[in-house]
Coordinates of C-alpha atoms in Angstrom, one line a residue:
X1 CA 224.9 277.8 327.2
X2 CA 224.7 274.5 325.9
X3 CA 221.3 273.8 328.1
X4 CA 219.6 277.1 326.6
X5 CA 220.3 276.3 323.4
X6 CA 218.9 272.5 323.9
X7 CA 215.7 273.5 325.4
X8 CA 215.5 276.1 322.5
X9 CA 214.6 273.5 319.9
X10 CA 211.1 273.1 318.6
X11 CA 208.9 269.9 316.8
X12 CA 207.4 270.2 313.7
X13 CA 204.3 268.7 312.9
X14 CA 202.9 268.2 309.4
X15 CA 199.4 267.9 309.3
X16 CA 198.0 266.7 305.7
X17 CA 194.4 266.1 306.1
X18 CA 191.3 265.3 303.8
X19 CA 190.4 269.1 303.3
X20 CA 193.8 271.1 304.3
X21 CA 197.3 270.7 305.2
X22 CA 198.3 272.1 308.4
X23 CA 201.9 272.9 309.7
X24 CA 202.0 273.1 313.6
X25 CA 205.4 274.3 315.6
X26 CA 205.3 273.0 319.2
X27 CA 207.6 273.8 322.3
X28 CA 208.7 271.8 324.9
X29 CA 205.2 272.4 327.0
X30 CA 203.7 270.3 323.7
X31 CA 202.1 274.0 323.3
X32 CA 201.8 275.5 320.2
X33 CA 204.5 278.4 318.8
X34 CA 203.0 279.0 315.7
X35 CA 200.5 277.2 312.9
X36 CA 199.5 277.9 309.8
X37 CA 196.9 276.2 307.5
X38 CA 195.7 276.1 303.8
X39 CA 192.6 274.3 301.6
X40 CA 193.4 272.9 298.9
X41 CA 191.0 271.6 296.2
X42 CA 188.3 268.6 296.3
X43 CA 187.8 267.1 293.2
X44 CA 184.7 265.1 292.1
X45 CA 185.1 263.5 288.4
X46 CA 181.6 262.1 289.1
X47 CA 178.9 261.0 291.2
X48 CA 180.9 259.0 294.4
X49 CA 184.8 259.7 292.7
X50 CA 186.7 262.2 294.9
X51 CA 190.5 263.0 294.1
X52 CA 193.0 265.4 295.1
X53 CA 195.8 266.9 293.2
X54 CA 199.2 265.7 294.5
X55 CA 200.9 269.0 293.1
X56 CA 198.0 270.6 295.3
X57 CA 198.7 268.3 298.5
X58 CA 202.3 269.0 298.2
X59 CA 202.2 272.4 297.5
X60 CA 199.8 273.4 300.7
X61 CA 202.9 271.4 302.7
X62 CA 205.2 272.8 301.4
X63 CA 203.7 276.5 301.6
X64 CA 202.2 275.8 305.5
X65 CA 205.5 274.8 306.4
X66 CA 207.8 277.5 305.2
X67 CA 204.5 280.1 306.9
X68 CA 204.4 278.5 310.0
X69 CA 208.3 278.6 310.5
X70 CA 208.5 282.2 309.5
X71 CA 205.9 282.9 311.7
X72 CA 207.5 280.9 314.9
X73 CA 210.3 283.2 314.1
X74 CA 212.7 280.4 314.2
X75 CA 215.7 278.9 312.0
X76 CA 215.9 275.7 310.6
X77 CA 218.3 274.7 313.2
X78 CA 216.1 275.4 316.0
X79 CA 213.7 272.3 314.9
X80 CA 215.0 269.3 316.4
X81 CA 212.6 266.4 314.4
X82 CA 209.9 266.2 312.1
X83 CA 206.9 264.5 312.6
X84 CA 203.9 263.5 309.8
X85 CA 200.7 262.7 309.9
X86 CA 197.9 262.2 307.3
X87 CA 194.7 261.3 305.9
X88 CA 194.8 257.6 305.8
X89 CA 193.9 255.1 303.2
X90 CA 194.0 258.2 300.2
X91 CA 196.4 256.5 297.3
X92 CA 199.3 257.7 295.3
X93 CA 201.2 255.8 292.5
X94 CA 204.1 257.7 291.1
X95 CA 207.0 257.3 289.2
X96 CA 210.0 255.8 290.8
X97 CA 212.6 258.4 289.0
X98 CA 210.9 261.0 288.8
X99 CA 208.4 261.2 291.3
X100 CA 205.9 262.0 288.8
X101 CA 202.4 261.1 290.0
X102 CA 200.6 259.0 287.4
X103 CA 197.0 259.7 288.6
X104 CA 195.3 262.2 290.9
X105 CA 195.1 261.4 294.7
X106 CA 192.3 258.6 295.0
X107 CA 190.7 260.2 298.1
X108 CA 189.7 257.5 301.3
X109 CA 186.0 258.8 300.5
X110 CA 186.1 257.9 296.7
X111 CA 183.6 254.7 296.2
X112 CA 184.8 254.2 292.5
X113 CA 185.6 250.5 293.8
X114 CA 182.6 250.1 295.5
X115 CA 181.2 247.2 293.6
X116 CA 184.5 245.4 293.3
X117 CA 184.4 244.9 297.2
X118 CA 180.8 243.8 297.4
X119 CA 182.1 241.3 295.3
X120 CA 184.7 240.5 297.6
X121 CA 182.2 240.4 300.8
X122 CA 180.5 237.4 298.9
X123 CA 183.8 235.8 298.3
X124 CA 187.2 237.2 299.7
X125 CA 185.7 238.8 303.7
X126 CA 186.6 236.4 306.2
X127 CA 190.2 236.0 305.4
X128 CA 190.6 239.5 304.4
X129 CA 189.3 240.1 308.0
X130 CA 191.3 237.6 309.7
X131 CA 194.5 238.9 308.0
X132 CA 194.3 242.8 307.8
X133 CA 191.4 243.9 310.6
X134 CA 189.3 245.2 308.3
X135 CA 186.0 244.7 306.1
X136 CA 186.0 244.8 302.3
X137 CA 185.4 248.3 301.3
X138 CA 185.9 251.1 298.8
X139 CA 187.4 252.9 301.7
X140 CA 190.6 251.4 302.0
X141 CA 193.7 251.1 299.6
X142 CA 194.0 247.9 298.0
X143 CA 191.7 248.6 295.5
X144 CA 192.0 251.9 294.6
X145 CA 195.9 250.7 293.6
X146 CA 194.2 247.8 291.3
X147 CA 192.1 250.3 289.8
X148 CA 195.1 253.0 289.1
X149 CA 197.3 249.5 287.7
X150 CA 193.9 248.6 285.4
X151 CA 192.9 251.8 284.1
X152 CA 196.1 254.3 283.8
X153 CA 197.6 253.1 280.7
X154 CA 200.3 251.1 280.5
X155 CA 200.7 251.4 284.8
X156 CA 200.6 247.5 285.1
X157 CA 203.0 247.0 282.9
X158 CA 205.4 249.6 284.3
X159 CA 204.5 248.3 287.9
X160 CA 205.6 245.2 287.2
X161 CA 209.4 246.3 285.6
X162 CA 209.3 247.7 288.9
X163 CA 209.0 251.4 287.4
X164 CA 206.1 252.7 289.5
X165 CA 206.0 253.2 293.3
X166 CA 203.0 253.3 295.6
X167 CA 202.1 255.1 298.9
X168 CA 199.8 256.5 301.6
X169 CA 200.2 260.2 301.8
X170 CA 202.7 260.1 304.4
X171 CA 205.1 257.6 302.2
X172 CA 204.4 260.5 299.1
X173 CA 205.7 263.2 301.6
X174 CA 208.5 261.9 302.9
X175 CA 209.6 260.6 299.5
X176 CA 209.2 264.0 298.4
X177 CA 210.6 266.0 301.5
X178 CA 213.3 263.7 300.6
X179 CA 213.6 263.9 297.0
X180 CA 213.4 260.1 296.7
X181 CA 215.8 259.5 299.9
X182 CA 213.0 257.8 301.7
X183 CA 210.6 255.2 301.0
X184 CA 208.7 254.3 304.1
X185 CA 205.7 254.1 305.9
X186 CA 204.4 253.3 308.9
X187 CA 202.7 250.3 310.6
X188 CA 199.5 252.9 311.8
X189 CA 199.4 253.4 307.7
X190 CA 200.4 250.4 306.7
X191 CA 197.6 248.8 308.5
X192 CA 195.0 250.9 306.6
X193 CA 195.7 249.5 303.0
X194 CA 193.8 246.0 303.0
X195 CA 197.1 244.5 302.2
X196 CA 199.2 244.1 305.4
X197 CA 198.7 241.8 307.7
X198 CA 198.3 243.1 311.5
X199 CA 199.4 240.2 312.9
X200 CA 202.9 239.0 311.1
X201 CA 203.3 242.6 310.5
X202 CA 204.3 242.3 306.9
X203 CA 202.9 242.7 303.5
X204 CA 200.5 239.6 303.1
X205 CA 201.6 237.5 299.8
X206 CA 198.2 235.9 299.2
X207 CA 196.1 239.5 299.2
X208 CA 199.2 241.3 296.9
X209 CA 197.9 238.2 294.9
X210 CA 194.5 238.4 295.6
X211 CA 194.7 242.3 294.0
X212 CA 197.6 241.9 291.3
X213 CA 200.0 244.2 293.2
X214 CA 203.3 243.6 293.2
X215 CA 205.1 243.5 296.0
X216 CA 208.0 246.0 294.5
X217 CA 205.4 248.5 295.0
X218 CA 205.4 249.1 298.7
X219 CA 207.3 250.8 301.5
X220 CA 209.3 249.5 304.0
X221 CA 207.6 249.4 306.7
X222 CA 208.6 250.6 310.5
X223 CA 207.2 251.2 313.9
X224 CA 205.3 255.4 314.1
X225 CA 208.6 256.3 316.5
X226 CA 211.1 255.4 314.0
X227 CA 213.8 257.6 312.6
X228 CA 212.8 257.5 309.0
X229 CA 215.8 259.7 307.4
X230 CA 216.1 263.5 306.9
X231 CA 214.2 266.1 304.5
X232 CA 215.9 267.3 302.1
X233 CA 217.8 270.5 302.6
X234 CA 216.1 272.8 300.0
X235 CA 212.9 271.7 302.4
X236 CA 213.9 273.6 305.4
X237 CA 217.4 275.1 304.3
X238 CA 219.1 272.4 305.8
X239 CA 218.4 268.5 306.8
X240 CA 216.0 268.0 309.6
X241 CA 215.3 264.1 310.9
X242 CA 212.2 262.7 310.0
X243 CA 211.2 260.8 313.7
X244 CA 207.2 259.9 313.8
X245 CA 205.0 259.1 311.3
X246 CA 201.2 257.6 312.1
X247 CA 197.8 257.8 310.3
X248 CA 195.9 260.9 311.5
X249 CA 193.8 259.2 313.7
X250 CA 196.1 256.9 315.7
X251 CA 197.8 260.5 316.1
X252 CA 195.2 261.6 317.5
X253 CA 194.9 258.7 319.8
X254 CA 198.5 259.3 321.0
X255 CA 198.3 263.0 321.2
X256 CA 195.6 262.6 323.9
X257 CA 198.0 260.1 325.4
X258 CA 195.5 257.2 325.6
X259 CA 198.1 254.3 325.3
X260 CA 196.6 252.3 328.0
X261 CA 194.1 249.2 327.4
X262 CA 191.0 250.5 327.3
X263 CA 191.8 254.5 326.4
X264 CA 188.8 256.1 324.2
X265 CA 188.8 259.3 321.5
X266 CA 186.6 260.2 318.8
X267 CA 188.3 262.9 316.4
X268 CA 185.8 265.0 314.5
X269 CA 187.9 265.9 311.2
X270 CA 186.0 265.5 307.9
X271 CA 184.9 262.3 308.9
X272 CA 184.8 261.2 312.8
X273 CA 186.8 258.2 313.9
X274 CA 186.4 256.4 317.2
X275 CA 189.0 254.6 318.4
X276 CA 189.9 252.1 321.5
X277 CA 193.7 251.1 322.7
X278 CA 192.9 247.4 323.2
X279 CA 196.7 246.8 324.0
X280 CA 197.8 243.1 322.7
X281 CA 194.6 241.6 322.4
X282 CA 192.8 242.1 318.8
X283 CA 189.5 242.3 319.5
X284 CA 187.1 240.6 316.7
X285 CA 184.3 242.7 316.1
X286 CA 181.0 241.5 315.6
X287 CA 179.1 244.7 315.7
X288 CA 180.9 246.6 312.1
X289 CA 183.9 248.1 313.3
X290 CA 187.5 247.1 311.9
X291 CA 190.8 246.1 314.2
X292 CA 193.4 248.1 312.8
X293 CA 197.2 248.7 314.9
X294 CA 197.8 251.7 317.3
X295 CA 201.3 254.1 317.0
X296 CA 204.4 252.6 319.0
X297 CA 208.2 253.6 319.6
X298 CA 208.6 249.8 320.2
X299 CA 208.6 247.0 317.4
X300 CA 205.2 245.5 318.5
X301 CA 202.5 248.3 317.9
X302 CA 198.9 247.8 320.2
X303 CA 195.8 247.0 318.6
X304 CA 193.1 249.3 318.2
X305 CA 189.0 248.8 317.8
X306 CA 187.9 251.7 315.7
X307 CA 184.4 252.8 313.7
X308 CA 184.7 255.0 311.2
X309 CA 182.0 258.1 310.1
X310 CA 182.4 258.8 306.5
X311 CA 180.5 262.6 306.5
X312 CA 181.1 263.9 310.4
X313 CA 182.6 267.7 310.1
X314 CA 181.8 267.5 306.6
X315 CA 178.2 268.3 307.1
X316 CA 179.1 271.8 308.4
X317 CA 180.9 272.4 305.3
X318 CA 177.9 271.3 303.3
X319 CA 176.2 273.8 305.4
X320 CA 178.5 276.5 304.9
X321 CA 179.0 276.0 300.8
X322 CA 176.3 273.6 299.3
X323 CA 173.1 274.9 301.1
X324 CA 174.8 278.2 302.0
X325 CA 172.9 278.3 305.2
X326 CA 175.8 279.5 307.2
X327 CA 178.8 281.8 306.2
X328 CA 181.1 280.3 308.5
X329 CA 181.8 277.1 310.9
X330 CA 181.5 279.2 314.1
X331 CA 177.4 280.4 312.9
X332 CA 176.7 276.9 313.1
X333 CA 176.4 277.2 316.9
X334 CA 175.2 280.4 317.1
X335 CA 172.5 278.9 315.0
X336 CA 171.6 276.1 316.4
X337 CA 171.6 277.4 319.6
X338 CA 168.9 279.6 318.6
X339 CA 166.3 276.2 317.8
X340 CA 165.0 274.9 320.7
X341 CA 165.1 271.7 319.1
X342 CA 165.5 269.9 315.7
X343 CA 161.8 270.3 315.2
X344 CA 161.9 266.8 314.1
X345 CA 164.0 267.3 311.3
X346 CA 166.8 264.6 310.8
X347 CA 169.8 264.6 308.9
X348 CA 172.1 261.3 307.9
X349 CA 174.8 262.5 305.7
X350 CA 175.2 259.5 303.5
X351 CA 176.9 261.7 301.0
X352 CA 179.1 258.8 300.1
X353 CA 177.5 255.5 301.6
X354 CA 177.5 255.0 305.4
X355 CA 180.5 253.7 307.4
X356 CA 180.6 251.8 310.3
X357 CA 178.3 250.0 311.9
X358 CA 176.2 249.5 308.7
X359 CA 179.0 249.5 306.0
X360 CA 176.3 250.3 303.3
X361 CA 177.4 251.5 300.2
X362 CA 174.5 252.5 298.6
X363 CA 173.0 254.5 301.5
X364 CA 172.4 257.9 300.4
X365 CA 172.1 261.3 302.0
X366 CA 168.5 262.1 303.2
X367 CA 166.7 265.2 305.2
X368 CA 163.5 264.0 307.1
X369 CA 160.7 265.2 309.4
X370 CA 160.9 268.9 307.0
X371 CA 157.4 270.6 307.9
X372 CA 155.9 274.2 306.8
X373 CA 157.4 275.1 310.1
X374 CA 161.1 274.1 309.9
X375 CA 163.3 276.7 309.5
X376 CA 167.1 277.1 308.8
X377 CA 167.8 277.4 312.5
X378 CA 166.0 273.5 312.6
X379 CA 168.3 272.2 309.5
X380 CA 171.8 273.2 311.0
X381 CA 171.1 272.0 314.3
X382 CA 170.0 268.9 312.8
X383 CA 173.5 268.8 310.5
X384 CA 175.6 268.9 314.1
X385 CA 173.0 266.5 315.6
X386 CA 173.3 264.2 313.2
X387 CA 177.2 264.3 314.2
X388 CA 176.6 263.2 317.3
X389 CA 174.4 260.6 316.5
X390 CA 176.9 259.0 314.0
X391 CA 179.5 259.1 316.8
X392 CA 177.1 257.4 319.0
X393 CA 176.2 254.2 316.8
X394 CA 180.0 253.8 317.1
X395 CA 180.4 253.9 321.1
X396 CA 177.3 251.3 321.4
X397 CA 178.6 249.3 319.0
X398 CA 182.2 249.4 321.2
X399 CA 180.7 248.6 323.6
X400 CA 179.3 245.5 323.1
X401 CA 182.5 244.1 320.9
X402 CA 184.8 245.0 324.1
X403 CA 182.5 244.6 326.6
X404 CA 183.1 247.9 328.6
X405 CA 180.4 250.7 329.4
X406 CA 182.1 254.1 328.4
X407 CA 182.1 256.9 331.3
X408 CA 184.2 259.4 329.1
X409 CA 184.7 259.9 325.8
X410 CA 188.2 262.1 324.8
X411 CA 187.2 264.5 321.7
X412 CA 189.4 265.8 319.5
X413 CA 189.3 267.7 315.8
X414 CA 188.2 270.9 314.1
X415 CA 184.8 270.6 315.0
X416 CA 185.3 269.6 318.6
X417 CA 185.4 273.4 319.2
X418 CA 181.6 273.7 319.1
X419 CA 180.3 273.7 322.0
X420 CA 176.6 272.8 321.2
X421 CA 178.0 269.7 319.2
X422 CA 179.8 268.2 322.5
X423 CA 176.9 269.4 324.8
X424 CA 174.8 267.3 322.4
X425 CA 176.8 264.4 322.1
X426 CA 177.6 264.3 326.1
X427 CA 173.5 264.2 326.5
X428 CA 172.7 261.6 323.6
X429 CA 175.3 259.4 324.9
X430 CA 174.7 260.2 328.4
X431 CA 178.6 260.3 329.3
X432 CA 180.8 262.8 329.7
X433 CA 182.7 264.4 326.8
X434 CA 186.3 266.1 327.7
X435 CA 188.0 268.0 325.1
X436 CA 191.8 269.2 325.9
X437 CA 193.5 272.8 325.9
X438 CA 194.6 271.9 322.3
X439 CA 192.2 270.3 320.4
X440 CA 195.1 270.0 317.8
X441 CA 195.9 266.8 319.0
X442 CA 196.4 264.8 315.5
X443 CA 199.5 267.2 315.1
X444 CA 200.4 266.9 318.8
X445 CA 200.5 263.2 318.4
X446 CA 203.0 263.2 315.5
X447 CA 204.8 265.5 317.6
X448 CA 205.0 263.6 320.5
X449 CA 205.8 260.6 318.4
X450 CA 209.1 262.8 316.8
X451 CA 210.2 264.2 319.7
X452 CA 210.3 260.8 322.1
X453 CA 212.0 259.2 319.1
X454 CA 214.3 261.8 318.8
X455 CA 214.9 262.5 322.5
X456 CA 213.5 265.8 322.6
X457 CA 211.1 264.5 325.2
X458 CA 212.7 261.5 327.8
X459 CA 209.5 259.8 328.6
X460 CA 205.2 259.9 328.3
X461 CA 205.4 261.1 332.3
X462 CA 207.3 264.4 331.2
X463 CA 204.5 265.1 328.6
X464 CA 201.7 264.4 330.7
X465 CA 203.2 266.6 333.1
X466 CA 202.8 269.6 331.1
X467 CA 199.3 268.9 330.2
X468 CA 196.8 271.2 330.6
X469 CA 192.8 270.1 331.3
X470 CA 190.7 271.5 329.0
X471 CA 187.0 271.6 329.0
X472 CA 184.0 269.0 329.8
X473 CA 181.1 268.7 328.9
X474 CA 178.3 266.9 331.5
X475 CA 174.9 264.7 330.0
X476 CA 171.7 266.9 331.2
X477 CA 169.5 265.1 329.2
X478 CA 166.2 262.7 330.3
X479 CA 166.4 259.3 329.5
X480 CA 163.3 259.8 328.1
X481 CA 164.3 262.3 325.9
X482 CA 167.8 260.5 324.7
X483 CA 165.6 257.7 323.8
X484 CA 163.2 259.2 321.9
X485 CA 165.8 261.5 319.8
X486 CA 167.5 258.1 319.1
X487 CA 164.3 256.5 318.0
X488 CA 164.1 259.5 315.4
X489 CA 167.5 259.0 314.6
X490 CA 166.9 255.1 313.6
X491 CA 164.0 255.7 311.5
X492 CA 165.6 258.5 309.8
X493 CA 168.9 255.8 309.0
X494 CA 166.4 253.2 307.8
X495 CA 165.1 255.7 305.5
X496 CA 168.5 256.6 304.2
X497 CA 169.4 252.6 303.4
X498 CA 166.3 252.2 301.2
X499 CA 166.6 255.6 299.1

């Protein structure tokens, strides 16, 4: 009886992303029981601003949750650990009482700091680099929690008597799910706000200086495989144990178990993010990507390389809702399928600057090569093209900072499920792409980070021995033809940086 009842239990995965908040209810296969899934709002204020509501992020949690439960047909008492996972770098300041938000969401993508940190690449770069991993940008945390302390009124002030707290997403749920019991984050999370340091693995004095942010501020700070503390138990109708908590893409990483030296993913979520297990070496880039830290169950987390798209599955939204040239994600292949090329049309989604390897702010969106000929069939192949080539800027730029030649590329994310995008990527990087059974693997991550932590699962080797392969996708493509698409491609990029 007791062994039944044991191998009845379940892991619930929160998935708060850029775009939608996912709930996810795995079994002891890491298969999925049930999952549900809501949008929630974007909010533009102006040109480059994007900001979420945190009413609106919690309330998609708290509504996914409570649907994908009922729909696992399960208790509260079946789920033996909760694991979270997020959109990284997005800031929250609320009050420390009453848990009161004092401003929207500042959204990863938002470039409302953008000239801040160019000043800081003239000035502040090399030992913000040396320190946290990362390059000065409008992307990350640090600034976006200056600008809330220098433009919310009297936020400074209050910050400073110690009144206001600060967090990543996954520090605003659990302080939530908690109702103030926990304040915490993660070293995956942590890593991402321009203010810890990835080496000492503490908050760095000199940059909470550097940005006027006082130190009260901040989480505590723990490994991804850490028992955080328990929801609260009008969450779930009773307390369930908070046990993994990492940044959605070193979630991702972990879900498709690459926690060896040298292990490779690219996620395609609203943005796509490539990242490489370097183990206990930090590699320096010299090529545009950052070093950020990997999820652990241990103290010492690994170091990660990873390049960063800015627009990646967001393009087949634009598709879809701002040129209205598709209904759904799905027509997107159908569509492009239908071209027998781009016709020489070029897309670089720049909506919002463009990320790694360039890091250039004031790049902006651009369509090229448009003749009397092109047709919508041209422009939505050239919107999952230009996927593909973002993601492969990143890999040759991986390459050369860690010196390896990639073979196979592990894919992962909403938009991993069309099959014209991998076929296209496997050919214009000429290796082979392999996506898993579940492409769900952000949520499987957290998962697998809760339920070792917890002991639902004893080791890595019983998780990989329930995997499943999935599917992969071989290059077919010339080398002649791979080179001239990616001559296309450059022009096309140069024409975006000088709009």
């Amino acid at each position: 009886m007791w062994y039944n009842l044991t191998m009845s239990k379940y892991i619930l995965s929160i998935d708060q992303g850029t775009t939608s908040s996912r709930a996810v209810i795995f079994n002891r296969r890491g298969r999925i029981k049930a999952i549900a899934q809501q949008e929630f709002k974007q909010i533009y204020p102006q040109a480059g601003w994007v900001e979420h509501s945190p009413q609106d992020i919690m309330g998609s949690v708290m509504a996914v949750t409570a649907e994908a439960v009922a729909r696992a047909g399960i208790l509260c008492e079946d789920i033996k650990a909760v694991g979270i996972t997020n959109q990284r770098e997005t800031t929250l300041v609320w009050d420390a009482k009453t848990g009161k938000p004092v401003y929207n969401a500042i959204v990863w993508q938002c470039r409302r700091t953008a000239g801040l940190c160019a000043e800081l690449k003239k000035t502040h770069a090399d030992i913000i680099y040396e320190k946290t991993g990362l390059i000065p940008d409008a992307y990350f945390s640090a600034t976006k929690i200056k600008w809330i302390l220098d433009n919310v009124p009297n936020a400074r002030a209050r910050a400073e008597r110690g009144e206001l707290l600060f967090g990543t997403v996954d520090t605003f749920l659990m302080w939530q799910l908690s109702k103030g019991g926990i304040f915490a984050t993660d070293y995956t999370n942590a890593a991402r706000t321009m203010l810890f340091n990835i080496h000492t693995l503490e908050w760095d004095e000199e940059l909470l200086k550097l940005f006027s942010i006082p130190r009260a501020m901040l989480p505590e700070v723990y490994p991804s495989g850490h028992k955080f503390g328990y929801t609260h138990k009008s969450v779930l109708g009773a307390p369930v144990e908070i046990c993994g908590v990492a940044g959605d893409q070193q979630a991702a990483l972990f879900g498709q178990l690459c926690t060896e030296a040298g292990d490779l993913k690219n996620t395609y979520g609203t943005g796509c993010f490539l990242l490489m297990n370097t183990g206990d070496k930090a590699v320096k880039s010299r090529n545009g990507l950052v070093t950020t830290l990997g999820a652990t169950l241990t103290g010492r987390p690994p170091y990660v390389l990873e390049g960063s798209v800015f627009v990646g599955g967001a393009v087949i939204q634009w598709l879809r809702d701002g040129l209205k040239l598709i209904s759904s994600a799905d027509e997107s292949e159908k569509l492009s399928l239908k071209a027998k090329d781009n016709g020489g049309v070029y897309i670089v989604p720049a909506f919002t600057g463009l990320g790694a390897p360039y890091w250039d702010a004031d790049a902006r969106g651009t369509v090229t090569g448009l003749t009397r000929g092109t047709t919508a069939e041209h422009i939505v192949r050239a919107g999952l093209e230009s996927i593909a080539y973002q993601v492969c800027d990143l890999v040759c730029a991986m390459q050369k900072d860690a010196g390896i030649n990639v073979t196979r590329l592990a894919v992962d994310g909403g938009a991993s499920k069309n099959n014209f995008l991998l076929q296209f990527q496997a050919d214009i990087l000429g290796c082979v792409t392999a996506r898993p059974e579940t492409v769900e693997t952000t949520a499987l991550g957290a998962a697998y980070l809760a339920g070792l932590c917890s002991g639902y699962w004893n080791s890595l080797e019983e998780i990989k021995n329930n995997v499943r392969a999935g599917k992969v996708f071989t290059p077919c493509m010339t080398e002649d033809m791979r080179k001239k698409l990616l001559d296309g491609w450059e022009r096309a990029v140069k024409k975006a940086r000088t709009v």
